[in-house]
PDB file of C-alpha atoms in Angstrom:
ATOM      1  CA  MET Q  16      67.823 103.363 -44.566  1.00  0.00           C
ATOM      2  CA  THR Q  17      68.679 100.574 -42.135  1.00  0.00           C
ATOM      3  CA  HIS Q  18      71.969  98.716 -42.482  1.00  0.00           C
ATOM      4  CA  PRO Q  19      71.339  95.076 -43.588  1.00  0.00           C
ATOM      5  CA  GLN Q  20      73.240  93.679 -40.537  1.00  0.00           C
ATOM      6  CA  VAL Q  21      71.301  95.827 -38.072  1.00  0.00           C
ATOM      7  CA  ALA Q  22      67.843  95.033 -39.420  1.00  0.00           C
ATOM      8  CA  PRO Q  23      67.681  91.422 -38.114  1.00  0.00           C
ATOM      9  CA  ALA Q  24      68.794  92.595 -34.658  1.00  0.00           C
ATOM     10  CA  LEU Q  25      66.071  95.251 -34.552  1.00  0.00           C
ATOM     11  CA  ALA Q  26      63.536  92.691 -35.633  1.00  0.00           C
ATOM     12  CA  ARG Q  27      64.333  90.569 -32.579  1.00  0.00           C
ATOM     13  CA  VAL Q  28      63.689  93.441 -30.130  1.00  0.00           C
ATOM     14  CA  PRO Q  29      60.306  92.848 -28.440  1.00  0.00           C
ATOM     15  CA  GLU Q  30      57.711  95.530 -28.954  1.00  0.00           C
ATOM     16  CA  THR Q  31      56.790  95.642 -25.224  1.00  0.00           C
ATOM     17  CA  ALA Q  32      59.124  95.628 -22.222  1.00  0.00           C
ATOM     18  CA  PRO Q  33      59.157  92.392 -20.207  1.00  0.00           C
ATOM     19  CA  GLU Q  34      56.996  92.372 -17.106  1.00  0.00           C
ATOM     20  CA  VAL Q  35      58.957  92.826 -13.881  1.00  0.00           C
ATOM     21  CA  VAL Q  36      57.752  90.417 -11.209  1.00  0.00           C
ATOM     22  CA  PRO Q  37      58.821  91.386  -7.677  1.00  0.00           C
ATOM     23  CA  ALA Q  38      60.426  88.715  -5.533  1.00  0.00           C
ATOM     24  CA  ARG Q  39      58.055  87.002  -3.141  1.00  0.00           C
ATOM     25  CA  HIS Q  40      58.904  86.687   0.538  1.00  0.00           C
ATOM     26  CA  PRO Q  41      56.430  84.215   2.044  1.00  0.00           C
ATOM     27  CA  LEU Q  42      58.390  83.808   5.285  1.00  0.00           C
ATOM     28  CA  ARG Q  43      58.286  87.546   5.848  1.00  0.00           C
ATOM     29  CA  TRP Q  44      54.500  87.611   5.607  1.00  0.00           C
ATOM     30  CA  ILE Q  45      54.156  84.536   7.816  1.00  0.00           C
ATOM     31  CA  ALA Q  46      56.349  86.159  10.477  1.00  0.00           C
ATOM     32  CA  ALA Q  47      54.324  89.376  10.255  1.00  0.00           C
ATOM     33  CA  VAL Q  48      51.054  87.474  10.723  1.00  0.00           C
ATOM     34  CA  LEU Q  49      52.422  85.567  13.725  1.00  0.00           C
ATOM     35  CA  VAL Q  50      53.728  88.730  15.391  1.00  0.00           C
ATOM     36  CA  LEU Q  51      50.453  90.559  14.754  1.00  0.00           C
ATOM     37  CA  ALA Q  52      48.497  87.644  16.189  1.00  0.00           C
ATOM     38  CA  ALA Q  53      50.703  87.619  19.309  1.00  0.00           C
ATOM     39  CA  VAL Q  54      50.228  91.357  19.799  1.00  0.00           C
ATOM     40  CA  CYS Q  55      46.458  91.091  19.393  1.00  0.00           C
ATOM     41  CA  ALA Q  56      46.357  88.204  21.872  1.00  0.00           C
ATOM     42  CA  ALA Q  57      48.360  90.205  24.413  1.00  0.00           C
ATOM     43  CA  VAL Q  58      46.110  93.272  24.025  1.00  0.00           C
ATOM     44  CA  PHE Q  59      42.982  91.134  24.327  1.00  0.00           C
ATOM     45  CA  SER Q  60      44.350  89.450  27.445  1.00  0.00           C
ATOM     46  CA  VAL Q  61      45.124  92.777  29.120  1.00  0.00           C
ATOM     47  CA  ALA Q  62      41.761  94.250  28.163  1.00  0.00           C
ATOM     48  CA  THR Q  63      39.699  91.303  29.377  1.00  0.00           C
ATOM     49  CA  ASN Q  64      41.673  90.339  32.507  1.00  0.00           C
ATOM     50  CA  GLU Q  65      39.490  91.297  35.464  1.00  0.00           C
ATOM     51  CA  ASN Q  66      42.508  91.438  37.764  1.00  0.00           C
ATOM     52  CA  PHE Q  67      43.573  94.695  36.117  1.00  0.00           C
ATOM     53  CA  GLN Q  68      40.348  96.291  37.472  1.00  0.00           C
ATOM     54  CA  TRP Q  69      39.892  98.719  34.596  1.00  0.00           C
ATOM     55  CA  ASN Q  70      36.770 100.109  36.236  1.00  0.00           C
ATOM     56  CA  VAL Q  71      38.915 101.291  39.145  1.00  0.00           C
ATOM     57  CA  VAL Q  72      41.430 102.769  36.682  1.00  0.00           C
ATOM     58  CA  GLY Q  73      38.637 104.755  35.047  1.00  0.00           C
ATOM     59  CA  ALA Q  74      37.318 105.912  38.411  1.00  0.00           C
ATOM     60  CA  TYR Q  75      40.661 107.358  39.558  1.00  0.00           C
ATOM     61  CA  PHE Q  76      42.035 108.452  36.168  1.00  0.00           C
ATOM     62  CA  GLY Q  77      40.768 112.031  36.361  1.00  0.00           C
ATOM     63  CA  THR Q  78      40.515 112.600  40.108  1.00  0.00           C
ATOM     64  CA  ALA Q  79      41.771 115.859  41.588  1.00  0.00           C
ATOM     65  CA  ALA Q  80      44.667 114.216  43.444  1.00  0.00           C
ATOM     66  CA  VAL Q  81      45.955 112.492  40.300  1.00  0.00           C
ATOM     67  CA  LEU Q  82      45.603 115.649  38.195  1.00  0.00           C
ATOM     68  CA  ARG Q  83      47.500 117.700  40.781  1.00  0.00           C
ATOM     69  CA  GLY Q  84      50.313 115.157  40.682  1.00  0.00           C
ATOM     70  CA  LEU Q  85      50.194 115.161  36.876  1.00  0.00           C
ATOM     71  CA  TRP Q  86      50.500 118.948  36.768  1.00  0.00           C
ATOM     72  CA  LEU Q  87      53.483 118.877  39.137  1.00  0.00           C
ATOM     73  CA  THR Q  88      55.149 116.240  36.939  1.00  0.00           C
ATOM     74  CA  ILE Q  89      54.645 118.378  33.818  1.00  0.00           C
ATOM     75  CA  TRP Q  90      55.826 121.536  35.574  1.00  0.00           C
ATOM     76  CA  LEU Q  91      58.856 119.818  37.061  1.00  0.00           C
ATOM     77  CA  THR Q  92      59.804 118.301  33.695  1.00  0.00           C
ATOM     78  CA  ALA Q  93      59.546 121.645  31.895  1.00  0.00           C
ATOM     79  CA  ALA Q  94      61.570 123.483  34.541  1.00  0.00           C
ATOM     80  CA  THR Q  95      64.251 120.788  34.594  1.00  0.00           C
ATOM     81  CA  VAL Q  96      64.672 120.694  30.823  1.00  0.00           C
ATOM     82  CA  LEU Q  97      64.644 124.468  30.279  1.00  0.00           C
ATOM     83  CA  LEU Q  98      67.008 125.312  33.120  1.00  0.00           C
ATOM     84  CA  GLY Q  99      69.142 122.229  32.495  1.00  0.00           C
ATOM     85  CA  PHE Q 100      69.679 123.024  28.816  1.00  0.00           C
ATOM     86  CA  ALA Q 101      70.305 126.714  29.569  1.00  0.00           C
ATOM     87  CA  LEU Q 102      73.058 125.753  31.998  1.00  0.00           C
ATOM     88  CA  GLY Q 103      74.218 122.932  29.722  1.00  0.00           C
ATOM     89  CA  THR Q 104      74.583 125.299  26.749  1.00  0.00           C
ATOM     90  CA  LEU Q 105      76.706 127.620  28.860  1.00  0.00           C
ATOM     91  CA  LEU Q 106      78.851 124.689  29.973  1.00  0.00           C
ATOM     92  CA  ALA Q 107      79.259 123.500  26.375  1.00  0.00           C
ATOM     93  CA  VAL Q 108      80.421 126.953  25.233  1.00  0.00           C
ATOM     94  CA  LEU Q 109      82.873 127.136  28.133  1.00  0.00           C
ATOM     95  CA  ARG Q 110      84.162 123.648  27.311  1.00  0.00           C
ATOM     96  CA  LEU Q 111      84.916 124.739  23.735  1.00  0.00           C
ATOM     97  CA  SER Q 112      86.494 128.046  24.744  1.00  0.00           C
ATOM     98  CA  GLY Q 113      90.215 128.665  24.480  1.00  0.00           C
ATOM     99  CA  ASN Q 114      90.455 129.522  28.172  1.00  0.00           C
ATOM    100  CA  PRO Q 115      91.920 126.428  29.897  1.00  0.00           C
ATOM    101  CA  VAL Q 116      90.478 127.424  33.288  1.00  0.00           C
ATOM    102  CA  LEU Q 117      86.912 127.764  32.014  1.00  0.00           C
ATOM    103  CA  SER Q 118      87.246 124.641  29.880  1.00  0.00           C
ATOM    104  CA  GLY Q 119      88.591 122.692  32.844  1.00  0.00           C
ATOM    105  CA  LEU Q 120      85.805 123.879  35.155  1.00  0.00           C
ATOM    106  CA  SER Q 121      83.198 122.829  32.591  1.00  0.00           C
ATOM    107  CA  TRP Q 122      84.821 119.414  32.201  1.00  0.00           C
ATOM    108  CA  GLY Q 123      84.965 118.991  35.977  1.00  0.00           C
ATOM    109  CA  TYR Q 124      81.279 119.843  36.362  1.00  0.00           C
ATOM    110  CA  VAL Q 125      80.246 117.317  33.728  1.00  0.00           C
ATOM    111  CA  TRP Q 126      82.512 114.669  35.228  1.00  0.00           C
ATOM    112  CA  LEU Q 127      81.200 115.211  38.766  1.00  0.00           C
ATOM    113  CA  PHE Q 128      77.466 115.295  38.106  1.00  0.00           C
ATOM    114  CA  ARG Q 129      77.558 112.449  35.605  1.00  0.00           C
ATOM    115  CA  SER Q 130      79.384 110.316  38.161  1.00  0.00           C
ATOM    116  CA  ILE Q 131      76.830 110.695  40.972  1.00  0.00           C
ATOM    117  CA  PRO Q 132      73.468 108.897  40.561  1.00  0.00           C
ATOM    118  CA  VAL Q 133      70.514 111.263  40.470  1.00  0.00           C
ATOM    119  CA  LEU Q 134      68.894 109.530  43.455  1.00  0.00           C
ATOM    120  CA  VAL Q 135      72.012 110.161  45.551  1.00  0.00           C
ATOM    121  CA  GLN Q 136      71.994 113.810  44.448  1.00  0.00           C
ATOM    122  CA  LEU Q 137      68.363 114.261  45.448  1.00  0.00           C
ATOM    123  CA  LEU Q 138      68.930 112.701  48.854  1.00  0.00           C
ATOM    124  CA  PHE Q 139      72.044 114.821  49.354  1.00  0.00           C
ATOM    125  CA  TRP Q 140      70.294 118.104  48.566  1.00  0.00           C
ATOM    126  CA  PHE Q 141      67.293 117.058  50.643  1.00  0.00           C
ATOM    127  CA  ASN Q 142      69.603 116.632  53.669  1.00  0.00           C
ATOM    128  CA  ILE Q 143      71.857 119.620  52.971  1.00  0.00           C
ATOM    129  CA  GLY Q 144      70.545 121.208  56.167  1.00  0.00           C
ATOM    130  CA  ALA Q 145      72.717 118.789  58.140  1.00  0.00           C
ATOM    131  CA  LEU Q 146      75.808 120.484  56.657  1.00  0.00           C
ATOM    132  CA  TYR Q 147      74.529 124.066  56.467  1.00  0.00           C
ATOM    133  CA  PRO Q 148      71.689 124.584  58.985  1.00  0.00           C
ATOM    134  CA  VAL Q 149      71.559 128.316  58.215  1.00  0.00           C
ATOM    135  CA  LEU Q 150      72.017 130.108  54.893  1.00  0.00           C
ATOM    136  CA  GLY Q 151      72.748 133.826  54.642  1.00  0.00           C
ATOM    137  CA  PHE Q 152      74.568 136.462  56.630  1.00  0.00           C
ATOM    138  CA  GLY Q 153      73.548 138.038  59.915  1.00  0.00           C
ATOM    139  CA  SER Q 154      69.967 139.257  59.946  1.00  0.00           C
ATOM    140  CA  PHE Q 155      69.459 137.984  56.399  1.00  0.00           C
ATOM    141  CA  SER Q 156      69.915 134.381  57.471  1.00  0.00           C
ATOM    142  CA  VAL Q 157      67.245 131.747  56.989  1.00  0.00           C
ATOM    143  CA  GLN Q 158      66.891 128.164  58.131  1.00  0.00           C
ATOM    144  CA  THR Q 159      67.873 125.755  55.375  1.00  0.00           C
ATOM    145  CA  VAL Q 160      64.924 123.451  56.044  1.00  0.00           C
ATOM    146  CA  ASP Q 161      62.565 126.396  55.533  1.00  0.00           C
ATOM    147  CA  LEU Q 162      64.233 127.502  52.305  1.00  0.00           C
ATOM    148  CA  LEU Q 163      64.830 124.150  50.589  1.00  0.00           C
ATOM    149  CA  THR Q 164      61.449 122.464  50.458  1.00  0.00           C
ATOM    150  CA  GLY Q 165      60.955 119.109  48.771  1.00  0.00           C
ATOM    151  CA  THR Q 166      59.956 120.704  45.451  1.00  0.00           C
ATOM    152  CA  VAL Q 167      62.868 123.155  45.455  1.00  0.00           C
ATOM    153  CA  THR Q 168      65.244 120.324  46.300  1.00  0.00           C
ATOM    154  CA  ALA Q 169      63.856 118.270  43.408  1.00  0.00           C
ATOM    155  CA  VAL Q 170      64.353 121.159  40.964  1.00  0.00           C
ATOM    156  CA  ILE Q 171      67.937 121.768  42.119  1.00  0.00           C
ATOM    157  CA  GLY Q 172      68.936 118.117  41.968  1.00  0.00           C
ATOM    158  CA  LEU Q 173      67.300 117.401  38.603  1.00  0.00           C
ATOM    159  CA  VAL Q 174      68.569 120.601  36.933  1.00  0.00           C
ATOM    160  CA  LEU Q 175      72.175 120.060  38.011  1.00  0.00           C
ATOM    161  CA  HIS Q 176      72.004 116.466  36.822  1.00  0.00           C
ATOM    162  CA  GLU Q 177      70.324 117.394  33.526  1.00  0.00           C
ATOM    163  CA  ALA Q 178      72.833 120.152  32.770  1.00  0.00           C
ATOM    164  CA  ALA Q 179      75.755 117.722  32.802  1.00  0.00           C
ATOM    165  CA  TYR Q 180      74.183 115.578  30.066  1.00  0.00           C
ATOM    166  CA  ALA Q 181      72.789 118.551  28.149  1.00  0.00           C
ATOM    167  CA  ALA Q 182      76.277 120.054  27.974  1.00  0.00           C
ATOM    168  CA  GLU Q 183      77.560 117.012  26.102  1.00  0.00           C
ATOM    169  CA  VAL Q 184      74.555 116.994  23.764  1.00  0.00           C
ATOM    170  CA  VAL Q 185      75.023 120.666  22.876  1.00  0.00           C
ATOM    171  CA  ARG Q 186      78.791 120.268  22.541  1.00  0.00           C
ATOM    172  CA  GLY Q 187      78.318 117.360  20.146  1.00  0.00           C
ATOM    173  CA  GLY Q 188      75.891 119.410  18.067  1.00  0.00           C
ATOM    174  CA  ILE Q 189      78.294 122.351  17.868  1.00  0.00           C
ATOM    175  CA  LEU Q 190      81.176 120.096  16.839  1.00  0.00           C
ATOM    176  CA  SER Q 191      79.019 118.668  14.026  1.00  0.00           C
ATOM    177  CA  VAL Q 192      79.090 122.023  12.192  1.00  0.00           C
ATOM    178  CA  ASP Q 193      81.741 122.271   9.489  1.00  0.00           C
ATOM    179  CA  GLY Q 194      84.682 124.362  10.670  1.00  0.00           C
ATOM    180  CA  GLY Q 195      85.036 125.962   7.258  1.00  0.00           C
ATOM    181  CA  GLN Q 196      81.796 127.866   7.778  1.00  0.00           C
ATOM    182  CA  LEU Q 197      83.166 129.347  10.992  1.00  0.00           C
ATOM    183  CA  GLU Q 198      86.310 130.500   9.236  1.00  0.00           C
ATOM    184  CA  SER Q 199      84.243 132.076   6.434  1.00  0.00           C
ATOM    185  CA  ALA Q 200      82.036 133.904   8.935  1.00  0.00           C
ATOM    186  CA  GLN Q 201      85.047 135.234  10.827  1.00  0.00           C
ATOM    187  CA  ALA Q 202      86.619 136.333   7.539  1.00  0.00           C
ATOM    188  CA  LEU Q 203      83.476 138.398   6.904  1.00  0.00           C
ATOM    189  CA  GLY Q 204      84.011 140.189  10.206  1.00  0.00           C
ATOM    190  CA  MET Q 205      81.197 138.549  12.200  1.00  0.00           C
ATOM    191  CA  THR Q 206      81.635 138.484  15.952  1.00  0.00           C
ATOM    192  CA  ARG Q 207      81.937 135.153  17.750  1.00  0.00           C
ATOM    193  CA  TRP Q 208      78.551 135.615  19.434  1.00  0.00           C
ATOM    194  CA  ARG Q 209      76.914 136.388  16.091  1.00  0.00           C
ATOM    195  CA  VAL Q 210      78.573 133.375  14.490  1.00  0.00           C
ATOM    196  CA  LEU Q 211      77.315 131.163  17.315  1.00  0.00           C
ATOM    197  CA  ARG Q 212      73.767 132.547  17.151  1.00  0.00           C
ATOM    198  CA  ARG Q 213      73.277 132.841  13.390  1.00  0.00           C
ATOM    199  CA  ILE Q 214      75.413 130.034  11.938  1.00  0.00           C
ATOM    200  CA  VAL Q 215      76.449 127.427  14.503  1.00  0.00           C
ATOM    201  CA  LEU Q 216      73.308 126.848  16.575  1.00  0.00           C
ATOM    202  CA  PRO Q 217      70.789 126.710  13.659  1.00  0.00           C
ATOM    203  CA  GLN Q 218      72.846 123.973  11.992  1.00  0.00           C
ATOM    204  CA  ALA Q 219      73.738 122.230  15.226  1.00  0.00           C
ATOM    205  CA  MET Q 220      70.052 121.864  16.105  1.00  0.00           C
ATOM    206  CA  ARG Q 221      69.742 118.996  13.588  1.00  0.00           C
ATOM    207  CA  ALA Q 222      72.161 117.020  15.727  1.00  0.00           C
ATOM    208  CA  ILE Q 223      70.893 118.363  19.060  1.00  0.00           C
ATOM    209  CA  VAL Q 224      67.127 117.824  18.719  1.00  0.00           C
ATOM    210  CA  PRO Q 225      66.990 113.972  18.629  1.00  0.00           C
ATOM    211  CA  PRO Q 226      69.084 113.370  21.778  1.00  0.00           C
ATOM    212  CA  ALA Q 227      67.527 116.407  23.462  1.00  0.00           C
ATOM    213  CA  ALA Q 228      64.033 115.043  22.847  1.00  0.00           C
ATOM    214  CA  ASN Q 229      65.178 111.688  24.158  1.00  0.00           C
ATOM    215  CA  MET Q 230      66.434 113.421  27.308  1.00  0.00           C
ATOM    216  CA  LEU Q 231      63.112 115.269  27.629  1.00  0.00           C
ATOM    217  CA  ILE Q 232      61.154 112.024  27.571  1.00  0.00           C
ATOM    218  CA  GLY Q 233      63.642 110.453  29.957  1.00  0.00           C
ATOM    219  CA  THR Q 234      63.278 113.406  32.315  1.00  0.00           C
ATOM    220  CA  LEU Q 235      59.489 113.119  32.202  1.00  0.00           C
ATOM    221  CA  LYS Q 236      59.709 109.539  33.416  1.00  0.00           C
ATOM    222  CA  GLY Q 237      62.681 110.250  35.665  1.00  0.00           C
ATOM    223  CA  THR Q 238      60.759 112.816  37.702  1.00  0.00           C
ATOM    224  CA  SER Q 239      59.007 109.875  39.348  1.00  0.00           C
ATOM    225  CA  ILE Q 240      62.151 109.440  41.424  1.00  0.00           C
ATOM    226  CA  VAL Q 241      61.289 112.578  43.433  1.00  0.00           C
ATOM    227  CA  SER Q 242      58.627 110.533  45.204  1.00  0.00           C
ATOM    228  CA  VAL Q 243      61.408 109.311  47.522  1.00  0.00           C
ATOM    229  CA  ILE Q 244      61.638 112.823  49.020  1.00  0.00           C
ATOM    230  CA  ALA Q 245      57.835 113.111  49.361  1.00  0.00           C
ATOM    231  CA  VAL Q 246      57.252 115.431  46.404  1.00  0.00           C
ATOM    232  CA  HIS Q 247      53.653 114.988  45.259  1.00  0.00           C
ATOM    233  CA  ASP Q 248      54.270 114.144  41.628  1.00  0.00           C
ATOM    234  CA  LEU Q 249      52.110 111.756  39.613  1.00  0.00           C
ATOM    235  CA  LEU Q 250      53.630 108.581  41.052  1.00  0.00           C
ATOM    236  CA  HIS Q 251      53.569 109.836  44.643  1.00  0.00           C
ATOM    237  CA  SER Q 252      49.937 110.900  44.246  1.00  0.00           C
ATOM    238  CA  VAL Q 253      48.810 107.435  43.161  1.00  0.00           C
ATOM    239  CA  GLN Q 254      50.945 105.901  45.923  1.00  0.00           C
ATOM    240  CA  LEU Q 255      49.083 107.914  48.504  1.00  0.00           C
ATOM    241  CA  VAL Q 256      45.812 106.599  47.107  1.00  0.00           C
ATOM    242  CA  TYR Q 257      46.733 102.920  46.971  1.00  0.00           C
ATOM    243  CA  ASN Q 258      48.309 103.105  50.428  1.00  0.00           C
ATOM    244  CA  ARG Q 259      44.799 103.955  51.601  1.00  0.00           C
ATOM    245  CA  THR Q 260      42.724 101.715  49.330  1.00  0.00           C
ATOM    246  CA  TYR Q 261      45.231  98.842  48.764  1.00  0.00           C
ATOM    247  CA  GLN Q 262      44.373  98.869  45.037  1.00  0.00           C
ATOM    248  CA  VAL Q 263      48.000  98.858  43.928  1.00  0.00           C
ATOM    249  CA  ILE Q 264      47.738  97.555  40.357  1.00  0.00           C
ATOM    250  CA  PRO Q 265      44.867  99.816  39.184  1.00  0.00           C
ATOM    251  CA  LEU Q 266      46.532 102.940  40.595  1.00  0.00           C
ATOM    252  CA  LEU Q 267      49.855 102.057  39.014  1.00  0.00           C
ATOM    253  CA  LEU Q 268      47.990 101.625  35.726  1.00  0.00           C
ATOM    254  CA  VAL Q 269      46.592 105.141  36.145  1.00  0.00           C
ATOM    255  CA  ALA Q 270      50.126 106.526  36.327  1.00  0.00           C
ATOM    256  CA  THR Q 271      51.251 104.281  33.467  1.00  0.00           C
ATOM    257  CA  VAL Q 272      48.504 105.444  31.114  1.00  0.00           C
ATOM    258  CA  TRP Q 273      49.209 109.107  31.882  1.00  0.00           C
ATOM    259  CA  TYR Q 274      52.936 108.573  31.190  1.00  0.00           C
ATOM    260  CA  LEU Q 275      52.041 106.865  27.898  1.00  0.00           C
ATOM    261  CA  ILE Q 276      49.854 109.808  26.869  1.00  0.00           C
ATOM    262  CA  LEU Q 277      52.486 112.416  27.705  1.00  0.00           C
ATOM    263  CA  THR Q 278      55.268 110.456  26.010  1.00  0.00           C
ATOM    264  CA  THR Q 279      53.159 110.068  22.862  1.00  0.00           C
ATOM    265  CA  LEU Q 280      52.495 113.810  22.724  1.00  0.00           C
ATOM    266  CA  LEU Q 281      56.179 114.598  23.182  1.00  0.00           C
ATOM    267  CA  THR Q 282      57.087 112.122  20.446  1.00  0.00           C
ATOM    268  CA  ILE Q 283      54.736 113.892  18.027  1.00  0.00           C
ATOM    269  CA  VAL Q 284      56.243 117.267  18.928  1.00  0.00           C
ATOM    270  CA  GLN Q 285      59.741 115.822  18.461  1.00  0.00           C
ATOM    271  CA  TYR Q 286      58.845 114.633  14.961  1.00  0.00           C
ATOM    272  CA  TYR Q 287      57.747 118.087  13.796  1.00  0.00           C
ATOM    273  CA  VAL Q 288      60.644 119.893  15.489  1.00  0.00           C
ATOM    274  CA  GLU Q 289      63.117 117.574  13.765  1.00  0.00           C
ATOM    275  CA  ARG Q 290      61.298 118.152  10.484  1.00  0.00           C
ATOM    276  CA  TYR Q 291      61.532 121.923  10.955  1.00  0.00           C
ATOM    277  CA  PHE Q 292      65.278 122.003  11.605  1.00  0.00           C
ATOM    278  CA  SER Q 293      66.051 119.531   8.788  1.00  0.00           C
ATOM    279  CA  ARG Q 294      64.044 121.452   6.178  1.00  0.00           C
ATOM    280  CA  GLY Q 295      67.213 122.611   4.397  1.00  0.00           C
ATOM    281  CA  ALA Q 296      68.721 119.127   4.212  1.00  0.00           C
ATOM    282  CA  GLN Q 297      65.779 116.841   3.529  1.00  0.00           C
ATOM    283  CA  ARG Q 298      62.018 117.028   3.244  1.00  0.00           C
ATOM    284  CA  VAL Q 299      60.202 113.950   4.470  1.00  0.00           C
ATOM    285  CA  PRO Q 300      56.395 113.930   4.084  1.00  0.00           C
ATOM    286  CA  THR Q 301      54.378 113.794   7.278  1.00  0.00           C
ATOM    287  CA  PRO Q 302      52.148 110.798   8.048  1.00  0.00           C
ATOM    288  CA  TRP Q 303      49.104 112.984   7.319  1.00  0.00           C
ATOM    289  CA  GLN Q 304      50.510 113.841   3.875  1.00  0.00           C
ATOM    290  CA  ARG Q 305      51.197 110.169   3.186  1.00  0.00           C
ATOM    291  CA  LEU Q 306      47.649 109.267   4.191  1.00  0.00           C
ATOM    292  CA  ARG Q 307      46.114 111.909   1.950  1.00  0.00           C
ATOM    293  CA  ALA Q 308      48.305 110.780  -0.945  1.00  0.00           C
ATOM    294  CA  ALA Q 309      47.333 107.157  -0.394  1.00  0.00           C
ATOM    295  CA  LEU Q 310      43.626 108.059  -0.368  1.00  0.00           C
ATOM    296  CA  ALA Q 311      44.129 110.084  -3.553  1.00  0.00           C
ATOM    297  CA  GLY Q 312      45.958 107.200  -5.220  1.00  0.00           C
ATOM    298  CA  GLY Q 313      49.284 109.015  -5.494  1.00  0.00           C
ATOM    299  CA  ILE Q 314      52.719 108.732  -3.966  1.00  0.00           C
ATOM    300  CA  VAL Q 315      54.446 111.439  -1.919  1.00  0.00           C
ATOM    301  CA  ARG Q 316      58.228 111.450  -1.966  1.00  0.00           C
TER     302      ARG Q 316
END
């Protein structure tokens, strides 16, 4: 039985919930249309401008000389990142150690190689023969110019430079792990190496992967600087061609398109690597899953 004072109040309650009308943002849509129109106009201008000589770009895009330079760029990037992060991880561990000598040496390395521009480092290592004409002892000596070729010099300079920045990235990732977990692991009798391998690094990877991927993409583009020491990377290969044909813009576009392709592929790999290491913290649907849900009329969260 309903109380007589409550009955009139219940009678005034509407049977259906009021319709929620979302706020309209006309300026937002107008701005989006204007930006989209500007982008389309820019793309159309680039595609139809005969001065870009897209036929020449297509003719040289897959030539043997360009592909050889592309392969050297990929190989040099992979070697620089792998060796740089291996050395950088060691430097980060030494920096966090309780030994003041090792920690100081690690700090000094990072300070030195972050202070010197990478171009200066490459030129220095390329001319190291002026300081040490011969390397080795006695009959095991070898001329420096014969040992340190342009490619070897590029690897040495880029790896030493990369390691200084990788050390700070890895150190930041390690410091992001809660110290309480380290104390719990040590209380269970786990060795420091086991704690680092099984607890610290898996969690630190969430903080390491984004800047590490950014460094990888930066290294891919930064390898073009080795052209100054006559290493036949992608940029140097197209330079050799346009120095002969004088078709500067089309050949630079060849290198640009290849860099865009490689950067796009690395960005896709970065997305899935980040997703893998963040699987315990969050689960974001992939673009493919969103597309399938949209086609099915559902929503993926």
